[in-house]
């Protein structure tokens, strides 16, 4: 049994630690020292792993075997296409977009209707997911304290208390700045910490279950295979491939379309290069946190053989560690689940609150003659609306949990929410890559896809909770089976999730493309479509699309009204300085200033509301389609010029590389030249040495005999002639390189040549004290060869000179032999 006071103390201590971490991150950011490293960013994206991961995956594994892997396979595959996320980041940073509703709205002409529709779908779709998190906490506490009335007397409704605490945390660290494009670094740092904590907690629980409660993985799997009912979960033929495919696609879309994922991956990104680490760290995290899912599921099934249990409780209710009386492990599992809950709720409610306040509440107040629309400074009121929205969203989640959440397992609740946000995919992805997609097509697709989701997913969840009659699910309304919620047009072979995904995407995608093809874009949409699709080359297009008249003072007052006087003045001063103007009063209401003002407002109240407010103080002249096309044509020319510059840059790079290679070759030639000169010097030194040696002998011994004198003079003359030939060969080096050297080959007797060559280097032998032996054929027959006489003599001298260098002094012996066999001449030294 776990003491209630200890659980309460640890819960508040953990949440207090999150406050401290978030506060630390915000202080560092305010001091100009960012904590948003690539690792923090990647761990922030892991907010994807909620209590649905920590608890629900095990529950799904107990009923669907390895099908739980689709929950992580889809996101992993999507991260292989990180270029899509990078493009979303580039678009959002360029246009200061603040949410997924703002993103879709901006693409289709800043449509207020579209922004409101996306927001409504997101809220209705995500509320069940928030309820899921509260359900996880509620069930955890119920298992920890079976006697709820006595153990939880200090908190009459513990789930409500947790929801209130999460609302307070989100308000403090998620609404510090009116401009939601400012990064919530403290919040992201806290979420990164939670990601590490829940991973450590789940791995610890897995190790405990596998090696402390059982005898390892082999023991668990062998025992499971021995029980037919459990072993079916491990059989490959139990896999429903259509459902696997559907879930993989669904979860792949969810990683991009969930408001909290857009918030972390896009809005909170400070450096697109951080995606390089997220591309491998995020999938690695998913792998690690799922290592023990199947072993825990099997261990739970083995433990509860023949006993009823809720699949989610294998972790959620903490029964495995509690059954062994291990309170410490149970508390760690509880805190791990709490960590998974808090991360999701905080980020999700920030994202939804931004959308609700900007695209519903503020937009509604701006459109009616109210005190709000007449206030000179509405920044504080907007902040209040955003904070109240956070409380309202958590209240809705709590009410859904109390009303309908009891009827579904954790995974089912999560998948219902994922199906809702998947409806954003056609208009968002289509808008990024297809220029012809328009507002009418996006509206048609979203409305029809959302209607199918309501009918086939959300309403059946209400029916199972007893809120309404369930006959329409199988039998159809008024008994029309073809209209049954889970049997539209007779299709009944898919499970409910795959079924809803198929029909909702079928009508959504079909309507988006069909309506877009049948209708035309207005000029504004043409411009924004081009900007989204070609974001890398059209970021400067916006300022050229606007045309009209405006007053600079009116724009300045508008910025002060929505951003606050101090914040607006600071931004205006920086803007004036960037344009080379000394004072804000020198600003003129040209197209660039209008676009700047709208972009700044978009960071606070999103692009649709910002467009409404700008339109209220300027007189915009509507551009004709021809004018927009001309602008786009100029932009195309700019892109073509850019591509031409890129081509020339590539050519220059190729030329530079070729020059570098040529330079390397020249350096190699220079080295070879040095080697050549060294060799030439050696070759010239050899005859000079002989000439000097014999000349000194003749000079020092004037009484030398006539025979020796004649012999030595002959050697001197011969070496002088060879020296002359060597010099001539050096002068002919250019011919040698060009391959035009004439080789003079003659037929000579090798024996006299070797004898003369040996005599020319005889002085080298004497100086070294080396004995030299020349062996000629015993039959004294001529050994004829066809060679260049000087070159052969040069080769032999090189051999003998090298031999002198490496033989011992005094006792050294060098032997040169000449032989011939059947016309083949051979030399050896």
PDB file of N, CA, C and O in Angstrom, residues 17 46 86 113 137 141 170 176 222 228 264 285 293 333 349 430 444 575 594 639 661 676 682 693 742 753 780 825:
ATOM      1  N   UNK A  17       9.341  20.910  -9.590  1.00  0.00           N
ATOM      2  CA  UNK A  17      10.591  20.817 -10.349  1.00  0.00           C
ATOM      3  C   UNK A  17      10.402  21.309 -11.779  1.00  0.00           C
ATOM      4  O   UNK A  17      11.269  21.984 -12.346  1.00  0.00           O
ATOM      5  N   UNK A  46       9.340  14.956 -28.702  1.00  0.00           N
ATOM      6  CA  UNK A  46       8.896  13.697 -28.110  1.00  0.00           C
ATOM      7  C   UNK A  46       7.678  13.909 -27.211  1.00  0.00           C
ATOM      8  O   UNK A  46       7.170  12.968 -26.612  1.00  0.00           O
ATOM      9  N   UNK A  86      10.846  20.941 -42.706  1.00  0.00           N
ATOM     10  CA  UNK A  86      11.711  22.101 -42.923  1.00  0.00           C
ATOM     11  C   UNK A  86      11.008  23.169 -43.763  1.00  0.00           C
ATOM     12  O   UNK A  86      11.167  24.369 -43.516  1.00  0.00           O
ATOM     13  N   UNK A 113     -12.823  32.449 -42.284  1.00  0.00           N
ATOM     14  CA  UNK A 113     -13.713  31.295 -42.171  1.00  0.00           C
ATOM     15  C   UNK A 113     -12.917  30.013 -42.060  1.00  0.00           C
ATOM     16  O   UNK A 113     -13.228  29.130 -41.241  1.00  0.00           O
ATOM     17  N   UNK A 137      -4.423   9.804 -15.294  1.00  0.00           N
ATOM     18  CA  UNK A 137      -4.127  10.206 -13.917  1.00  0.00           C
ATOM     19  C   UNK A 137      -5.172   9.647 -12.958  1.00  0.00           C
ATOM     20  O   UNK A 137      -4.847   9.130 -11.879  1.00  0.00           O
ATOM     21  N   UNK A 141      -4.465   6.927  -9.815  1.00  0.00           N
ATOM     22  CA  UNK A 141      -4.768   7.202  -8.405  1.00  0.00           C
ATOM     23  C   UNK A 141      -5.735   6.172  -7.834  1.00  0.00           C
ATOM     24  O   UNK A 141      -5.622   5.785  -6.658  1.00  0.00           O
ATOM     25  N   UNK A 170       0.513  26.063 -17.356  1.00  0.00           N
ATOM     26  CA  UNK A 170       0.424  26.504 -18.753  1.00  0.00           C
ATOM     27  C   UNK A 170       0.253  28.009 -18.844  1.00  0.00           C
ATOM     28  O   UNK A 170       0.853  28.666 -19.708  1.00  0.00           O
ATOM     29  N   UNK A 176       3.372  34.120 -21.369  1.00  0.00           N
ATOM     30  CA  UNK A 176       4.194  35.222 -20.872  1.00  0.00           C
ATOM     31  C   UNK A 176       4.302  36.335 -21.892  1.00  0.00           C
ATOM     32  O   UNK A 176       4.511  37.490 -21.547  1.00  0.00           O
ATOM     33  N   UNK A 222       8.818 -17.772 -23.890  1.00  0.00           N
ATOM     34  CA  UNK A 222       8.595 -19.224 -23.927  1.00  0.00           C
ATOM     35  C   UNK A 222       7.324 -19.600 -23.181  1.00  0.00           C
ATOM     36  O   UNK A 222       6.554 -20.460 -23.631  1.00  0.00           O
ATOM     37  N   UNK A 228      -1.961 -21.151 -25.715  1.00  0.00           N
ATOM     38  CA  UNK A 228      -2.521 -20.842 -27.041  1.00  0.00           C
ATOM     39  C   UNK A 228      -3.166 -19.474 -27.129  1.00  0.00           C
ATOM     40  O   UNK A 228      -2.986 -18.757 -28.110  1.00  0.00           O
ATOM     41  N   UNK A 264       5.626  22.659 -31.273  1.00  0.00           N
ATOM     42  CA  UNK A 264       7.017  22.360 -30.913  1.00  0.00           C
ATOM     43  C   UNK A 264       7.916  22.324 -32.144  1.00  0.00           C
ATOM     44  O   UNK A 264       8.979  22.954 -32.189  1.00  0.00           O
ATOM     45  N   UNK A 285      14.428   7.525 -29.837  1.00  0.00           N
ATOM     46  CA  UNK A 285      13.627   7.602 -28.605  1.00  0.00           C
ATOM     47  C   UNK A 285      12.420   6.668 -28.701  1.00  0.00           C
ATOM     48  O   UNK A 285      12.113   5.934 -27.750  1.00  0.00           O
ATOM     49  N   UNK A 293       7.513  -2.905 -24.283  1.00  0.00           N
ATOM     50  CA  UNK A 293       6.052  -2.912 -24.375  1.00  0.00           C
ATOM     51  C   UNK A 293       5.523  -4.340 -24.452  1.00  0.00           C
ATOM     52  O   UNK A 293       4.652  -4.753 -23.673  1.00  0.00           O
ATOM     53  N   UNK A 333       6.616   4.506 -11.660  1.00  0.00           N
ATOM     54  CA  UNK A 333       5.726   4.354 -12.814  1.00  0.00           C
ATOM     55  C   UNK A 333       4.650   5.432 -12.814  1.00  0.00           C
ATOM     56  O   UNK A 333       4.301   5.989 -13.865  1.00  0.00           O
ATOM     57  N   UNK A 349      -2.623  22.597 -24.882  1.00  0.00           N
ATOM     58  CA  UNK A 349      -3.507  23.695 -24.513  1.00  0.00           C
ATOM     59  C   UNK A 349      -2.949  25.053 -24.942  1.00  0.00           C
ATOM     60  O   UNK A 349      -3.716  25.960 -25.290  1.00  0.00           O
ATOM     61  N   UNK A 430      -1.377  19.801 -49.494  1.00  0.00           N
ATOM     62  CA  UNK A 430      -1.714  20.206 -50.848  1.00  0.00           C
ATOM     63  C   UNK A 430      -1.364  21.666 -51.094  1.00  0.00           C
ATOM     64  O   UNK A 430      -0.873  22.032 -52.162  1.00  0.00           O
ATOM     65  N   UNK A 444     -14.335  22.818 -48.655  1.00  0.00           N
ATOM     66  CA  UNK A 444     -15.143  21.640 -48.990  1.00  0.00           C
ATOM     67  C   UNK A 444     -14.528  20.376 -48.415  1.00  0.00           C
ATOM     68  O   UNK A 444     -15.229  19.534 -47.811  1.00  0.00           O
ATOM     69  N   UNK A 575      12.590  48.759 -36.923  1.00  0.00           N
ATOM     70  CA  UNK A 575      12.215  48.748 -38.335  1.00  0.00           C
ATOM     71  C   UNK A 575      12.682  50.014 -39.036  1.00  0.00           C
ATOM     72  O   UNK A 575      13.227  49.959 -40.151  1.00  0.00           O
ATOM     73  N   UNK A 594       3.157  48.580 -44.681  1.00  0.00           N
ATOM     74  CA  UNK A 594       1.872  47.920 -44.461  1.00  0.00           C
ATOM     75  C   UNK A 594       2.078  46.436 -44.196  1.00  0.00           C
ATOM     76  O   UNK A 594       1.499  45.854 -43.270  1.00  0.00           O
ATOM     77  N   UNK A 639      13.482  33.961 -60.204  1.00  0.00           N
ATOM     78  CA  UNK A 639      13.889  32.581 -59.916  1.00  0.00           C
ATOM     79  C   UNK A 639      14.772  32.036 -61.022  1.00  0.00           C
ATOM     80  O   UNK A 639      15.753  31.341 -60.770  1.00  0.00           O
ATOM     81  N   UNK A 661      43.077  21.007 -59.114  1.00  0.00           N
ATOM     82  CA  UNK A 661      43.712  19.772 -59.560  1.00  0.00           C
ATOM     83  C   UNK A 661      44.941  20.073 -60.417  1.00  0.00           C
ATOM     84  O   UNK A 661      45.972  19.389 -60.300  1.00  0.00           O
ATOM     85  N   UNK A 676      64.454  15.091 -60.571  1.00  0.00           N
ATOM     86  CA  UNK A 676      65.229  14.979 -61.802  1.00  0.00           C
ATOM     87  C   UNK A 676      66.558  15.729 -61.704  1.00  0.00           C
ATOM     88  O   UNK A 676      67.612  15.220 -62.097  1.00  0.00           O
ATOM     89  N   UNK A 682      73.767  14.115 -59.912  1.00  0.00           N
ATOM     90  CA  UNK A 682      74.515  12.891 -59.604  1.00  0.00           C
ATOM     91  C   UNK A 682      75.207  12.355 -60.847  1.00  0.00           C
ATOM     92  O   UNK A 682      76.386  11.945 -60.804  1.00  0.00           O
ATOM     93  N   UNK A 693      89.891  12.904 -60.796  1.00  0.00           N
ATOM     94  CA  UNK A 693      90.759  11.919 -60.157  1.00  0.00           C
ATOM     95  C   UNK A 693      91.964  11.583 -61.058  1.00  0.00           C
ATOM     96  O   UNK A 693      93.125  11.607 -60.618  1.00  0.00           O
ATOM     97  N   UNK A 742      65.033  11.407 -80.366  1.00  0.00           N
ATOM     98  CA  UNK A 742      65.578  10.402 -81.282  1.00  0.00           C
ATOM     99  C   UNK A 742      66.590   9.539 -80.535  1.00  0.00           C
ATOM    100  O   UNK A 742      67.622  10.030 -80.061  1.00  0.00           O
ATOM    101  N   UNK A 753      82.757  -2.391 -73.457  1.00  0.00           N
ATOM    102  CA  UNK A 753      82.004  -1.298 -72.834  1.00  0.00           C
ATOM    103  C   UNK A 753      82.029  -1.430 -71.317  1.00  0.00           C
ATOM    104  O   UNK A 753      82.235  -0.455 -70.589  1.00  0.00           O
ATOM    105  N   UNK A 780      85.679 -15.596 -74.385  1.00  0.00           N
ATOM    106  CA  UNK A 780      86.150 -14.315 -74.925  1.00  0.00           C
ATOM    107  C   UNK A 780      85.507 -13.976 -76.270  1.00  0.00           C
ATOM    108  O   UNK A 780      86.054 -13.243 -77.066  1.00  0.00           O
ATOM    109  N   UNK A 825      71.697 -11.790 -73.696  1.00  0.00           N
ATOM    110  CA  UNK A 825      72.768 -11.190 -72.887  1.00  0.00           C
ATOM    111  C   UNK A 825      72.217 -10.823 -71.525  1.00  0.00           C
ATOM    112  O   UNK A 825      71.091 -10.322 -71.408  1.00  0.00           O
TER     113      UNK A 825
END
